[in-house]
Short mmCIF file of C-alpha atoms in Angstrom, two decimals:
data_model
loop_
_atom_site.label_atom_id
_atom_site.label_comp_id
_atom_site.label_asym_id
_atom_site.label_seq_id
_atom_site.Cartn_x
_atom_site.Cartn_y
_atom_site.Cartn_z
CA UNK E 1 0.00 0.00 0.00
CA UNK E 2 1.24 3.49 -0.84
CA UNK E 3 1.73 6.25 1.72
CA UNK E 4 -1.08 8.82 1.68
CA UNK E 5 1.36 11.72 1.68
CA UNK E 6 4.23 10.59 -0.57
CA UNK E 7 4.93 7.81 -3.11
CA UNK E 8 6.73 5.52 -0.61
CA UNK E 9 5.32 2.31 0.80
CA UNK E 10 3.07 2.74 3.83
CA UNK E 11 4.26 0.88 6.93
CA UNK E 12 2.11 2.58 9.57
CA UNK E 13 -1.63 2.24 9.60
CA UNK E 14 -3.50 4.70 11.77
CA UNK E 15 -7.17 4.87 12.50
CA UNK E 16 -8.29 8.23 13.83
CA UNK E 17 -11.73 9.00 15.14
CA UNK E 18 -12.76 12.25 13.47
CA UNK E 19 -16.14 13.61 14.50
CA UNK E 20 -17.17 10.16 15.63
CA UNK E 21 -16.25 8.57 12.30
CA UNK E 22 -13.19 6.32 11.93
CA UNK E 23 -10.75 7.64 9.36
CA UNK E 24 -7.93 5.47 8.07
CA UNK E 25 -4.50 6.86 7.38
CA UNK E 26 -1.65 4.86 5.82
CA UNK E 27 1.79 6.40 6.09
CA UNK E 28 5.42 5.55 5.36
CA UNK E 29 7.94 5.72 8.19
CA UNK E 30 9.06 9.31 7.50
CA UNK E 31 5.58 10.74 7.14
CA UNK E 32 4.45 8.79 10.19
CA UNK E 33 7.23 10.39 12.27
CA UNK E 34 6.05 13.81 11.15
CA UNK E 35 2.45 12.91 11.80
CA UNK E 36 3.17 11.63 15.30
CA UNK E 37 5.28 14.67 16.16
CA UNK E 38 2.40 16.89 15.12
CA UNK E 39 -0.10 14.80 17.01
CA UNK E 40 1.80 15.05 20.29
CA UNK E 41 2.60 18.75 20.12
CA UNK E 42 -0.80 19.52 18.69
CA UNK E 43 0.87 21.85 16.18
CA UNK E 44 -0.20 21.75 12.60
CA UNK E 45 -3.30 19.66 13.15
CA UNK E 46 -6.48 20.95 11.65
CA UNK E 47 -8.20 21.38 14.99
CA UNK E 48 -5.58 23.67 16.48
CA UNK E 49 -5.24 25.56 13.20
CA UNK E 50 -8.93 26.27 13.39
CA UNK E 51 -8.60 27.34 17.01
CA UNK E 52 -10.82 24.49 18.10
CA UNK E 53 -8.71 23.17 20.95
CA UNK E 54 -11.57 23.71 23.34
CA UNK E 55 -14.64 21.69 22.64
CA UNK E 56 -17.93 23.60 23.05
CA UNK E 57 -19.06 21.76 26.17
CA UNK E 58 -15.63 21.74 27.74
CA UNK E 59 -15.99 18.02 28.30
CA UNK E 60 -13.27 17.24 25.79
CA UNK E 61 -10.76 19.15 27.86
CA UNK E 62 -11.69 17.32 30.97
CA UNK E 63 -11.47 13.92 29.30
CA UNK E 64 -8.13 14.76 27.80
CA UNK E 65 -6.78 16.01 31.10
CA UNK E 66 -8.01 12.85 32.79
CA UNK E 67 -6.32 10.72 30.14
CA UNK E 68 -3.07 12.61 30.66
CA UNK E 69 -3.16 11.72 34.33
CA UNK E 70 -3.66 7.99 33.73
CA UNK E 71 -0.69 6.01 35.03
CA UNK E 72 -0.22 2.26 35.43
CA UNK E 73 0.22 1.78 39.20
CA UNK E 74 2.62 -1.14 38.66
CA UNK E 75 5.12 0.00 36.04
CA UNK E 76 4.34 3.76 36.17
CA UNK E 77 3.85 3.98 32.41
CA UNK E 78 1.62 6.94 31.59
CA UNK E 79 -1.16 6.58 29.06
CA UNK E 80 0.51 9.33 27.08
CA UNK E 81 3.71 7.28 26.86
CA UNK E 82 1.70 4.34 25.64
CA UNK E 83 0.03 6.49 23.01
CA UNK E 84 3.42 7.64 21.77
CA UNK E 85 5.15 4.27 21.66
CA UNK E 86 2.26 1.89 21.02
CA UNK E 87 3.74 -0.47 23.62
CA UNK E 88 2.34 -1.14 27.07
CA UNK E 89 4.78 -1.42 29.95
CA UNK E 90 3.58 -4.50 31.80
CA UNK E 91 0.71 -6.96 32.09
CA UNK E 92 -1.04 -4.64 34.59
CA UNK E 93 -1.25 -1.82 32.04
CA UNK E 94 -4.01 -3.84 30.40
CA UNK E 95 -6.09 -3.41 33.59
CA UNK E 96 -5.00 0.16 34.32
CA UNK E 97 -5.88 1.36 30.80
CA UNK E 98 -8.66 -1.15 30.12
CA UNK E 99 -11.37 1.36 29.24
CA UNK E 100 -9.06 3.15 26.85
CA UNK E 101 -7.55 -0.03 25.40
CA UNK E 102 -10.77 -1.88 24.61
CA UNK E 103 -11.84 0.43 21.75
CA UNK E 104 -8.32 0.28 20.40
CA UNK E 105 -8.30 -3.53 20.52
CA UNK E 106 -11.68 -3.61 18.86
CA UNK E 107 -10.25 -1.42 16.14
CA UNK E 108 -7.21 -3.65 15.58
CA UNK E 109 -8.78 -7.09 15.97
CA UNK E 110 -12.50 -6.49 15.52
CA UNK E 111 -13.07 -8.31 18.84
CA UNK E 112 -12.28 -7.84 22.51
CA UNK E 113 -12.58 -11.39 23.86
CA UNK E 114 -9.87 -13.99 23.67
CA UNK E 115 -11.15 -17.30 22.41
CA UNK E 116 -8.00 -19.29 21.83
CA UNK E 117 -5.70 -21.33 24.01
CA UNK E 118 -6.12 -21.10 27.76
CA UNK E 119 -3.26 -21.89 30.15
CA UNK E 120 -3.83 -25.19 31.94
CA UNK E 121 -2.94 -23.69 35.26
CA UNK E 122 -5.91 -21.32 35.18
CA UNK E 123 -8.63 -22.11 37.73
CA UNK E 124 -11.27 -24.63 36.65
CA UNK E 125 -14.12 -22.14 36.84
CA UNK E 126 -12.53 -19.58 34.57
CA UNK E 127 -11.58 -22.37 32.16
CA UNK E 128 -15.25 -23.28 31.89
CA UNK E 129 -16.32 -19.68 31.42
CA UNK E 130 -13.73 -19.35 28.76
CA UNK E 131 -14.86 -22.57 27.09
CA UNK E 132 -18.33 -21.05 27.00
CA UNK E 133 -17.13 -18.00 25.12
CA UNK E 134 -15.34 -20.22 22.64
CA UNK E 135 -18.38 -22.46 22.11
CA UNK E 136 -20.69 -19.49 21.58
CA UNK E 137 -18.23 -18.18 19.04
CA UNK E 138 -18.12 -21.57 17.27
CA UNK E 139 -21.92 -21.66 17.29
CA UNK E 140 -22.10 -18.29 15.59
CA UNK E 141 -19.73 -19.56 12.91
CA UNK E 142 -21.60 -22.82 12.46
CA UNK E 143 -24.85 -20.92 11.92
CA UNK E 144 -23.18 -18.54 9.50
CA UNK E 145 -21.85 -21.52 7.54
CA UNK E 146 -25.26 -23.20 7.72
CA UNK E 147 -23.79 -26.27 9.42
CA UNK E 148 -26.94 -26.89 11.42
CA UNK E 149 -26.01 -30.32 12.78
CA UNK E 150 -22.82 -28.87 14.17
CA UNK E 151 -24.80 -25.91 15.53
CA UNK E 152 -27.22 -28.21 17.35
CA UNK E 153 -24.35 -30.14 18.90
CA UNK E 154 -22.70 -26.89 20.04
CA UNK E 155 -25.98 -25.57 21.46
CA UNK E 156 -26.31 -28.70 23.62
CA UNK E 157 -22.74 -28.35 24.83
CA UNK E 158 -23.35 -24.72 25.71
CA UNK E 159 -26.50 -25.55 27.65
CA UNK E 160 -24.66 -28.27 29.57
CA UNK E 161 -21.86 -25.96 30.47
CA UNK E 162 -24.19 -23.13 31.47
CA UNK E 163 -26.04 -25.55 33.68
CA UNK E 164 -22.79 -26.67 35.37
CA UNK E 165 -21.67 -23.12 35.94
CA UNK E 166 -24.97 -21.98 37.43
CA UNK E 167 -24.93 -24.97 39.80
CA UNK E 168 -21.40 -24.18 40.91
CA UNK E 169 -22.30 -20.57 41.56
CA UNK E 170 -25.31 -21.69 43.57
CA UNK E 171 -23.21 -23.95 45.80
CA UNK N 1 24.82 -28.30 26.66
CA UNK N 2 27.71 -28.53 24.20
CA UNK N 3 29.37 -25.36 23.03
CA UNK N 4 28.64 -24.95 19.33
CA UNK N 5 30.82 -22.84 17.10
CA UNK N 6 28.56 -20.62 15.06
CA UNK N 7 30.93 -21.02 12.11
CA UNK N 8 30.11 -24.71 11.92
CA UNK N 9 26.49 -23.96 11.07
CA UNK N 10 27.53 -22.91 7.58
CA UNK N 11 28.16 -26.58 6.75
CA UNK N 12 24.63 -27.59 7.72
CA UNK N 13 21.25 -26.79 6.26
CA UNK N 14 18.07 -26.14 8.18
CA UNK N 15 15.50 -28.88 7.75
CA UNK N 16 13.04 -26.32 6.44
CA UNK N 17 15.31 -25.67 3.44
CA UNK N 18 15.19 -29.25 2.15
CA UNK N 19 12.53 -28.34 -0.39
CA UNK N 20 10.32 -31.15 0.93
CA UNK N 21 6.80 -31.01 2.26
CA UNK N 22 3.53 -30.28 0.45
CA UNK N 23 3.56 -27.72 -2.39
CA UNK N 24 7.23 -26.95 -1.78
CA UNK N 25 7.71 -25.71 -5.36
CA UNK N 26 5.72 -22.61 -4.37
CA UNK N 27 5.55 -22.66 -0.58
CA UNK N 28 9.13 -22.38 0.65
CA UNK N 29 8.26 -22.72 4.32
CA UNK N 30 5.50 -22.51 6.93
CA UNK N 31 6.09 -20.81 10.23
CA UNK N 32 4.24 -20.18 13.47
CA UNK N 33 5.43 -18.03 16.32
CA UNK N 34 3.93 -17.46 19.75
CA UNK N 35 4.55 -14.40 21.93
CA UNK N 36 4.69 -15.06 25.69
CA UNK N 37 5.66 -12.99 28.72
CA UNK N 38 6.56 -13.99 32.25
CA UNK N 39 3.94 -12.86 34.72
CA UNK N 40 6.42 -11.67 37.35
CA UNK N 41 8.35 -9.15 35.22
CA UNK N 42 7.40 -5.92 33.43
CA UNK N 43 7.61 -5.93 29.64
CA UNK N 44 11.01 -5.15 28.19
CA UNK N 45 10.56 -1.43 27.49
CA UNK N 46 10.12 -0.95 31.27
CA UNK N 47 13.12 -3.08 32.30
CA UNK N 48 16.58 -1.87 33.20
CA UNK N 49 19.57 -4.02 32.33
CA UNK N 50 19.51 -5.82 35.70
CA UNK N 51 15.93 -6.98 35.17
CA UNK N 52 16.59 -7.87 31.52
CA UNK N 53 19.47 -10.04 32.69
CA UNK N 54 17.24 -11.69 35.27
CA UNK N 55 14.57 -12.47 32.65
CA UNK N 56 17.17 -13.92 30.31
CA UNK N 57 18.62 -16.14 33.06
CA UNK N 58 15.16 -17.29 34.22
CA UNK N 59 14.08 -18.25 30.73
CA UNK N 60 17.43 -19.67 29.69
CA UNK N 61 17.46 -22.06 32.65
CA UNK N 62 14.07 -23.41 31.57
CA UNK N 63 14.50 -23.59 27.82
CA UNK N 64 17.94 -25.18 27.48
CA UNK N 65 16.89 -28.58 28.82
CA UNK N 66 13.55 -28.80 27.04
CA UNK N 67 12.92 -32.01 25.12
CA UNK N 68 12.56 -30.59 21.65
CA UNK N 69 14.01 -33.45 19.65
CA UNK N 70 17.75 -33.25 19.13
CA UNK N 71 20.46 -31.18 20.66
CA UNK N 72 19.86 -27.55 21.56
CA UNK N 73 22.21 -24.66 20.91
CA UNK N 74 22.13 -21.42 22.88
CA UNK N 75 23.68 -18.12 21.82
CA UNK N 76 24.02 -15.04 23.96
CA UNK N 77 23.06 -12.61 21.21
CA UNK N 78 24.44 -9.60 23.09
CA UNK N 79 27.93 -11.10 22.98
CA UNK N 80 27.85 -11.91 19.27
CA UNK N 81 29.55 -9.80 16.62
CA UNK N 82 27.37 -7.92 14.13
CA UNK N 83 28.14 -10.33 11.29
CA UNK N 84 27.18 -13.31 13.47
CA UNK N 85 23.87 -11.73 14.42
CA UNK N 86 23.19 -11.01 10.75
CA UNK N 87 24.09 -14.64 10.00
CA UNK N 88 21.37 -15.84 12.40
CA UNK N 89 18.86 -13.44 10.80
CA UNK N 90 19.67 -14.80 7.34
CA UNK N 91 19.08 -18.32 8.65
CA UNK N 92 15.67 -17.18 10.00
CA UNK N 93 16.72 -18.23 13.50
CA UNK N 94 16.34 -14.74 14.98
CA UNK N 95 14.36 -11.66 13.99
CA UNK N 96 15.95 -8.42 12.86
CA UNK N 97 14.56 -6.85 16.02
CA UNK N 98 16.48 -9.30 18.22
CA UNK N 99 19.64 -8.78 16.15
CA UNK N 100 19.48 -4.99 16.30
CA UNK N 101 18.28 -4.32 19.87
CA UNK N 102 20.50 -3.88 22.93
CA UNK N 103 21.04 -5.54 26.29
CA UNK N 104 20.68 -9.13 27.52
CA UNK N 105 19.03 -11.35 24.95
CA UNK N 106 19.50 -14.78 23.48
CA UNK N 107 18.36 -17.52 21.19
CA UNK N 108 18.00 -21.26 21.69
CA UNK N 109 17.43 -23.54 18.70
CA UNK N 110 17.32 -27.19 17.71
CA UNK N 111 19.81 -29.07 15.59
CA UNK N 112 17.60 -29.08 12.50
CA UNK N 113 16.91 -25.34 13.07
CA UNK N 114 13.18 -25.92 12.91
CA UNK N 115 12.51 -24.72 16.48
CA UNK N 116 13.90 -21.47 17.79
CA UNK N 117 13.19 -19.65 21.04
CA UNK N 118 14.05 -15.97 21.21
CA UNK N 119 14.62 -14.46 24.64
CA UNK N 120 14.05 -10.74 25.25
CA UNK N 121 12.81 -9.88 21.80
CA UNK N 122 9.78 -7.53 21.83
CA UNK N 123 8.25 -9.94 24.33
CA UNK N 124 10.11 -11.97 26.94
CA UNK N 125 9.76 -15.10 24.86
CA UNK N 126 9.05 -15.74 21.22
CA UNK N 127 8.70 -19.37 20.21
CA UNK N 128 9.10 -20.19 16.52
CA UNK N 129 8.55 -23.38 14.55
CA UNK N 130 9.58 -23.51 10.90
CA UNK N 131 8.85 -26.31 8.43
CA UNK N 132 9.54 -27.00 4.80
CA UNK N 133 6.58 -26.63 2.41
CA UNK N 134 2.96 -25.97 3.28
CA UNK N 135 2.57 -27.62 6.68
CA UNK N 136 0.77 -25.34 9.11
CA UNK N 137 -0.74 -28.21 11.11
CA UNK N 138 2.69 -29.73 11.61
CA UNK N 139 3.95 -26.36 12.87
CA UNK N 140 0.98 -25.90 15.19
CA UNK N 141 1.16 -29.37 16.74
CA UNK N 142 4.81 -28.87 17.51
CA UNK N 143 4.60 -25.31 18.83
CA UNK N 144 1.53 -26.14 20.93
CA UNK N 145 3.44 -29.00 22.54
CA UNK N 146 6.42 -26.74 23.27
CA UNK N 147 4.13 -24.08 24.73
CA UNK N 148 2.55 -26.74 27.00
CA UNK N 149 5.99 -27.90 28.14
CA UNK N 150 7.01 -24.34 28.96
CA UNK N 151 3.75 -23.63 30.72
CA UNK N 152 4.51 -26.45 33.16
CA UNK N 153 7.64 -24.58 34.20
CA UNK N 154 6.76 -20.91 33.78
CA UNK N 155 3.76 -18.69 34.54
CA UNK N 156 2.81 -16.57 31.53
CA UNK N 157 0.98 -13.25 31.71
CA UNK N 158 -2.66 -14.05 30.88
CA UNK N 159 -5.96 -12.26 31.25
CA UNK N 160 -9.33 -14.02 31.20
CA UNK N 161 -10.83 -11.59 28.75
CA UNK N 162 -7.80 -10.61 26.70
CA UNK N 163 -5.82 -13.84 26.65
CA UNK N 164 -2.02 -13.83 26.54
CA UNK N 165 -0.74 -10.34 27.27
CA UNK N 166 1.94 -8.89 25.04
CA UNK N 167 4.04 -5.73 24.86
CA UNK N 168 2.21 -4.62 21.74
CA UNK N 169 -1.60 -4.72 21.68
CA UNK N 170 -1.47 -6.03 18.10
CA UNK N 171 -0.31 -9.43 19.42
CA UNK N 172 -2.59 -9.79 22.41
CA UNK N 173 -4.92 -12.79 22.75
CA UNK N 174 -3.40 -15.83 21.10
CA UNK N 175 -0.02 -14.13 20.57
CA UNK N 176 0.18 -16.14 17.39
CA UNK N 177 1.60 -15.23 14.01
CA UNK N 178 0.97 -17.87 11.38
CA UNK N 179 2.89 -17.30 8.18
CA UNK N 180 3.67 -18.94 4.90
CA UNK N 181 6.67 -17.97 2.77
CA UNK N 182 5.65 -18.16 -0.89
CA UNK N 183 7.70 -17.95 -4.06
CA UNK N 184 5.51 -16.16 -6.62
CA UNK N 185 7.66 -15.24 -9.63
CA UNK N 186 4.95 -15.71 -12.28
CA UNK N 187 2.46 -13.50 -10.42
CA UNK N 188 5.16 -10.83 -10.06
CA UNK N 189 6.19 -11.12 -13.71
CA UNK N 190 2.63 -10.63 -14.93
CA UNK N 191 1.87 -8.02 -12.24
CA UNK N 192 -1.08 -10.12 -11.10
CA UNK N 193 0.42 -10.02 -7.62
CA UNK N 194 -1.27 -6.68 -6.87
CA UNK N 195 -4.65 -8.36 -7.12
CA UNK N 196 -3.52 -10.98 -4.62
CA UNK N 197 -2.37 -8.28 -2.19
CA UNK N 198 -5.67 -6.45 -2.41
CA UNK N 199 -7.67 -9.62 -1.88
CA UNK N 200 -5.56 -10.60 1.13
CA UNK N 201 -5.88 -7.21 2.74
CA UNK N 202 -9.64 -7.51 2.67
CA UNK N 203 -9.53 -10.68 4.74
CA UNK N 204 -7.07 -9.26 7.31
CA UNK N 205 -4.01 -11.09 6.06
CA UNK N 206 -0.69 -9.23 5.87
CA UNK N 207 1.92 -9.51 3.13
CA UNK N 208 5.55 -8.90 4.00
CA UNK N 209 9.00 -9.47 2.50
CA UNK N 210 11.47 -12.25 3.20
CA UNK N 211 12.68 -11.01 6.56
CA UNK N 212 9.35 -10.03 8.01
CA UNK N 213 8.06 -6.68 9.12
CA UNK N 214 9.24 -3.73 7.06
CA UNK N 215 11.46 -5.83 4.81
CA UNK N 216 11.53 -5.66 1.02
CA UNK N 217 10.21 -8.45 -1.10
CA UNK N 218 13.37 -10.04 -2.51
CA UNK N 219 13.59 -12.83 -5.01
CA UNK N 220 9.80 -12.82 -5.45
CA UNK N 221 9.35 -14.22 -1.94
CA UNK N 222 6.36 -13.05 0.06
CA UNK N 223 5.33 -13.84 3.61
CA UNK N 224 1.61 -14.07 4.13
CA UNK N 225 0.41 -13.97 7.71
CA UNK N 226 -2.52 -13.25 10.01
CA UNK N 227 -2.95 -9.71 11.28
CA UNK N 228 -5.55 -10.41 13.92
CA UNK N 229 -4.61 -12.28 17.10
CA UNK N 230 -7.61 -11.63 19.38
CA UNK N 231 -11.16 -12.96 19.19
CA UNK N 232 -10.38 -15.97 17.03
CA UNK N 233 -9.00 -19.32 18.12
CA UNK N 234 -5.64 -20.60 16.91
CA UNK N 235 -7.59 -23.13 14.83
CA UNK N 236 -9.61 -20.43 13.11
CA UNK N 237 -6.54 -18.33 12.39
CA UNK N 238 -4.76 -21.38 10.94
CA UNK N 239 -7.82 -22.22 8.90
CA UNK N 240 -7.83 -18.73 7.36
CA UNK N 241 -4.42 -19.36 5.84
CA UNK N 242 -5.10 -23.01 5.12
CA UNK N 243 -8.09 -21.92 3.03
CA UNK N 244 -6.45 -19.04 1.20
CA UNK N 245 -2.95 -20.30 0.44
CA UNK N 246 -4.08 -23.11 -1.92
CA UNK N 247 -5.89 -20.59 -4.11
CA UNK N 248 -2.74 -18.46 -4.33
CA UNK N 249 -0.76 -21.60 -5.19
CA UNK N 250 -3.36 -22.41 -7.84
CA UNK N 251 -3.18 -18.89 -9.24
CA UNK N 252 0.63 -18.95 -9.45
CA UNK N 253 0.51 -22.38 -11.16
CA UNK N 254 -2.13 -21.21 -13.61
CA UNK N 255 -0.10 -18.15 -14.58
CA UNK N 256 3.06 -20.27 -14.90
CA UNK N 257 1.15 -22.64 -17.14
CA UNK N 258 -0.11 -19.77 -19.29
CA UNK N 259 3.41 -18.34 -19.55
CA UNK N 260 4.76 -21.68 -20.75
CA UNK N 261 1.90 -22.10 -23.18
CA UNK N 262 1.89 -18.62 -24.70
CA UNK N 263 5.50 -17.49 -24.33
CA UNK N 264 7.53 -20.64 -23.86
CA UNK N 265 10.47 -19.38 -25.88
CA UNK N 266 10.62 -15.97 -24.20
CA UNK N 267 10.30 -17.56 -20.77
CA UNK N 268 12.93 -20.20 -21.51
CA UNK N 269 15.22 -17.46 -22.79
CA UNK N 270 14.76 -15.32 -19.67
CA UNK N 271 15.42 -18.27 -17.38
CA UNK N 272 18.45 -19.49 -19.33
CA UNK N 273 19.95 -16.02 -19.37
CA UNK N 274 19.46 -15.76 -15.61
CA UNK N 275 21.15 -19.14 -15.15
CA UNK N 276 23.95 -18.14 -17.53
CA UNK N 277 24.62 -14.88 -15.68
CA UNK N 278 24.78 -16.65 -12.32
CA UNK N 279 27.19 -19.22 -13.77
CA UNK N 280 29.55 -16.70 -15.30
CA UNK N 281 29.31 -13.27 -13.60
CA UNK N 282 32.53 -11.88 -12.11
CA UNK N 283 30.85 -9.49 -9.68
CA UNK N 284 27.22 -9.58 -8.59
CA UNK N 285 25.11 -7.84 -5.93
CA UNK N 286 22.91 -9.66 -3.46
CA UNK N 287 19.83 -8.08 -5.02
CA UNK N 288 20.64 -9.19 -8.56
CA UNK N 289 21.50 -12.67 -7.30
CA UNK N 290 18.12 -13.01 -5.59
CA UNK N 291 16.36 -11.75 -8.70
CA UNK N 292 18.14 -14.20 -11.02
CA UNK N 293 17.91 -17.12 -8.61
CA UNK N 294 14.17 -16.54 -8.52
CA UNK N 295 13.97 -17.09 -12.30
CA UNK N 296 16.19 -20.15 -12.02
CA UNK N 297 14.06 -21.60 -9.22
CA UNK N 298 10.94 -21.23 -11.35
CA UNK N 299 12.87 -22.74 -14.30
CA UNK N 300 13.77 -25.83 -12.28
CA UNK N 301 10.17 -26.24 -11.12
CA UNK N 302 8.91 -25.92 -14.71
CA UNK N 303 11.45 -28.44 -15.99
CA UNK N 304 13.21 -25.82 -18.12
CA UNK N 305 16.41 -26.39 -16.13
CA UNK N 306 17.14 -30.01 -15.37
CA UNK N 307 20.63 -30.13 -13.88
CA UNK N 308 20.00 -28.29 -10.63
CA UNK N 309 18.18 -29.67 -7.56
CA UNK N 310 15.81 -27.38 -5.64
CA UNK N 311 17.55 -27.77 -2.25
CA UNK N 312 20.71 -26.38 -3.88
CA UNK N 313 18.78 -23.39 -5.24
CA UNK N 314 17.21 -22.81 -1.82
CA UNK N 315 20.64 -22.94 -0.24
CA UNK N 316 22.12 -20.50 -2.75
CA UNK N 317 19.48 -17.92 -1.78
CA UNK N 318 20.85 -18.10 1.76
CA UNK N 319 24.56 -18.61 1.14
CA UNK N 320 24.81 -15.56 -1.13
CA UNK N 321 23.50 -13.25 1.63
CA UNK N 322 26.19 -10.92 3.05
CA UNK N 323 26.82 -12.62 6.41
CA UNK N 324 26.76 -16.16 4.99
CA UNK N 325 29.20 -15.17 2.29
CA UNK N 326 31.60 -13.72 4.84
CA UNK N 327 31.36 -16.88 6.94
CA UNK N 328 32.09 -18.99 3.86
CA UNK N 329 35.11 -16.84 3.04
CA UNK N 330 36.09 -16.71 6.72
CA UNK N 331 36.76 -12.97 6.55
CA UNK N 332 34.98 -9.64 6.79
CA UNK N 333 34.44 -8.21 3.33
CA UNK N 334 33.17 -4.83 2.19
CA UNK N 335 30.34 -4.59 -0.29
CA UNK N 336 32.51 -4.53 -3.44
CA UNK N 337 34.61 -7.49 -2.27
CA UNK N 338 31.44 -9.36 -1.39
CA UNK N 339 30.12 -8.92 -4.92
CA UNK N 340 33.30 -10.51 -6.31
CA UNK N 341 33.24 -13.29 -3.70
CA UNK N 342 29.54 -13.91 -4.36
CA UNK N 343 30.13 -14.31 -8.11
CA UNK N 344 33.05 -16.67 -7.48
CA UNK N 345 30.97 -18.75 -5.08
CA UNK N 346 28.06 -18.98 -7.53
CA UNK N 347 30.38 -20.01 -10.40
CA UNK N 348 31.89 -22.70 -8.27
CA UNK N 349 28.59 -24.05 -6.93
CA UNK N 350 26.81 -24.00 -10.27
CA UNK N 351 29.71 -25.65 -12.09
CA UNK N 352 29.64 -28.68 -9.82
CA UNK N 353 25.89 -28.96 -9.33
CA UNK N 354 24.73 -32.32 -10.62
CA UNK N 355 21.31 -33.96 -10.61
CA UNK N 356 20.72 -35.51 -7.22
CA UNK N 357 23.38 -33.32 -5.61
CA UNK N 358 22.38 -32.92 -1.99
CA UNK N 359 25.09 -30.52 -0.88
#
């Protein structure tokens, strides 16, 4: 894919939310550097050029200020640092920045729930809950592919598992 | 663990280069890697050298006596010279990121070079399994077993909702990258390759060059891999590639067939000239070598060249890379000297290549 700003090959793919609409931007390394520098200083972006730093309600400012203050309590990475580098600092960042990360993950992967391998050492209960997510996902696929026998089998499995889980919670 | 001299590796060939396995005329190799992090340490960007060292020692202790089939070799990548690190990159045993970063880091790999574990890459641990031809299931069964073995000894960072946690949110969930290295000279020649790229992009598959992220496509080799790692199971992600790759193989074969049918003479001429240049050049760049070898590889697979076995061609792609060449010549050479040495090596190898030659 070509860079949106020059003829080089795009290596960075950015999705910006502009007025509530996602806007895709594909940039080469050089243009991306420029873009990121502008984004962090706020200089040169259309909003600041138009003198629109303050949103009408003032809420935007507050949100932004709140975001700036977000820090992972474990590794002390700030949300701003994450935004700049694209790397989280430790496993706990995923909890500390969860609300901010979920939309981002949805953007990258189209989903926000893991449904692959589960470590064997995880507690039995969470394994079952996880299995449930995976089965529901498989069921959706089976229906989409019109494999109705498979879907029926999965539905039974799901009901069994739900039954087990509700009993365990009751105990 | 025995001490292995890196220079001795030049005399061996990774199992994945044997040119065996399904569809190996077009699929050079299949690869899966898993990203894992130890639960008790921060990710590497938040580690000082002391902690990096501790992570490396913790992992090293656990990986070096794993039962992975065959003897294991460990290299402290930090202690290696630049040319040696480049050598390991060319062999696909380490990533460019591991070669070029700083601080404590290492790699552990098996005798046949099909399993490699990178320590302190972007994540604490990157497990890689590489196989000849189109064999994603073979890769998955092996890497899944290794991951299970490691999980018995180490606690990995995992979240119930988000799965395996990684330094970069693009790898979170399964932490898996499934990729297939394809040789697509006919699609490149006819410029049909653009259509393939566009189609792949629509189904969230990425196309990269020979050495992964950010690398150029050399010798008409393309790596096709999953982009998404969260919200789909490993099986589903594997299936995506398992479904798509055969149609790309079919497309490449169809275009090759059409080229032979419509332009046999022109194609034969192009391939023979490429072969002739490689056999007789006195100075040749790495880029030109890759380009010409690509034609020759297609020529062998189409039966237009009959005195050169595929494993030899596969090996020449690797041995003519800068670090391999310098290892073969046992000296550090600048770019101009390398071009002369490369041409000499090619003349020598192609003069002695005989049908059935396995060296």
